[in-house]
Short mmCIF file of C-alpha atoms in Angstrom, two decimals:
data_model
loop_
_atom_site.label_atom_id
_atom_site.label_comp_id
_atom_site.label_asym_id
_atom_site.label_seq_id
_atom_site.Cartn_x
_atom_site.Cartn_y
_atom_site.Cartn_z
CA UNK A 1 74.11 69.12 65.80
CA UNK A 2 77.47 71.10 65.98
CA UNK A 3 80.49 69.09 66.33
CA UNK A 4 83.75 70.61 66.49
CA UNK A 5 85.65 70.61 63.22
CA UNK A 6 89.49 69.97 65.35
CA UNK A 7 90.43 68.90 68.94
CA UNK A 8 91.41 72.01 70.87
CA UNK A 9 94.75 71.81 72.21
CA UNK A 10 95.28 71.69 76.07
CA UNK A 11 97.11 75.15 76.13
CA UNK A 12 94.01 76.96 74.57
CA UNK A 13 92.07 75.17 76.65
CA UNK A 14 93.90 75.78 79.60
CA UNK A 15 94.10 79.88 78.33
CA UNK A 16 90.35 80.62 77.96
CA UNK A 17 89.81 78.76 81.60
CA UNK A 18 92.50 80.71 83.42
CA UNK A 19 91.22 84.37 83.90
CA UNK A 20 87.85 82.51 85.20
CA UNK A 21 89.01 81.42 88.21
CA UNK A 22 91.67 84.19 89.47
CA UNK A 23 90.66 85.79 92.84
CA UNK A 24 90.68 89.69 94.04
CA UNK A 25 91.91 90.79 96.81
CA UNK A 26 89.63 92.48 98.99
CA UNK A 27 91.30 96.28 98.56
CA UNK A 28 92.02 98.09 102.02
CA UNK A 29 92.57 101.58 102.96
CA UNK A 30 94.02 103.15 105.66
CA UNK A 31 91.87 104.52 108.59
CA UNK A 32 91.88 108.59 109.08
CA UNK A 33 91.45 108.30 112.54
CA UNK A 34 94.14 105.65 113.71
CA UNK A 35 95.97 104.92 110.48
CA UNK A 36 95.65 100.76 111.03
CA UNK A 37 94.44 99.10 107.70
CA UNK A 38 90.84 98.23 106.89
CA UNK A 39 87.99 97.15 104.51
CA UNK A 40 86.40 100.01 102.40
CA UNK A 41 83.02 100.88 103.75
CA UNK A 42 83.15 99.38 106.91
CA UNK A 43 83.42 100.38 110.47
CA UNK A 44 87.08 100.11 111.62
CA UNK A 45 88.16 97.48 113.89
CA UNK A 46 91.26 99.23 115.76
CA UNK A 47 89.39 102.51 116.79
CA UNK A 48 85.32 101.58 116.07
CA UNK A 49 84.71 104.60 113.94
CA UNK A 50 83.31 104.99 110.45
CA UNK A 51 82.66 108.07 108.58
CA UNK A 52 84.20 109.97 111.17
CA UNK A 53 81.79 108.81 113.79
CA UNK A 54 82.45 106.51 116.67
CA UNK A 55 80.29 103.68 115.78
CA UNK A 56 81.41 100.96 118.47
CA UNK A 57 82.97 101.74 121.59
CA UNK A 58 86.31 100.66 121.97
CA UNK A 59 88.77 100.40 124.90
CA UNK A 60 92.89 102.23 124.07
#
């Protein structure tokens, strides 16, 4: 049975654990039609269009 040879020290520990748990942030782009910022691939929530096509009507 493997056991380790020497304790591992709380920084190196700590360093092999860290880039496991960052988030992303989602990235958003701005829309061509109306300019407000959205999701990528998605219909925009401002205007309703996606893909240059009006995909939900909207009230302005």
């Amino acid at each position: 049975m493997a056991v380790p040879k020497r304790k591992v020290s709380k920084a190196r520990r700590d360093k092999r654990r860290s880039s496991t748990w960052k988030l992303n942030l989602p990235s958003l782009v701005k829309c061509p039609k109306c300019g407000a910022f959205k999701l990528t691939h998605r219909v925009c929530k401002a205007c309703g269009y996606y893909n240059g096509e009006e995909i939900i009507k909207t009230e302005e």
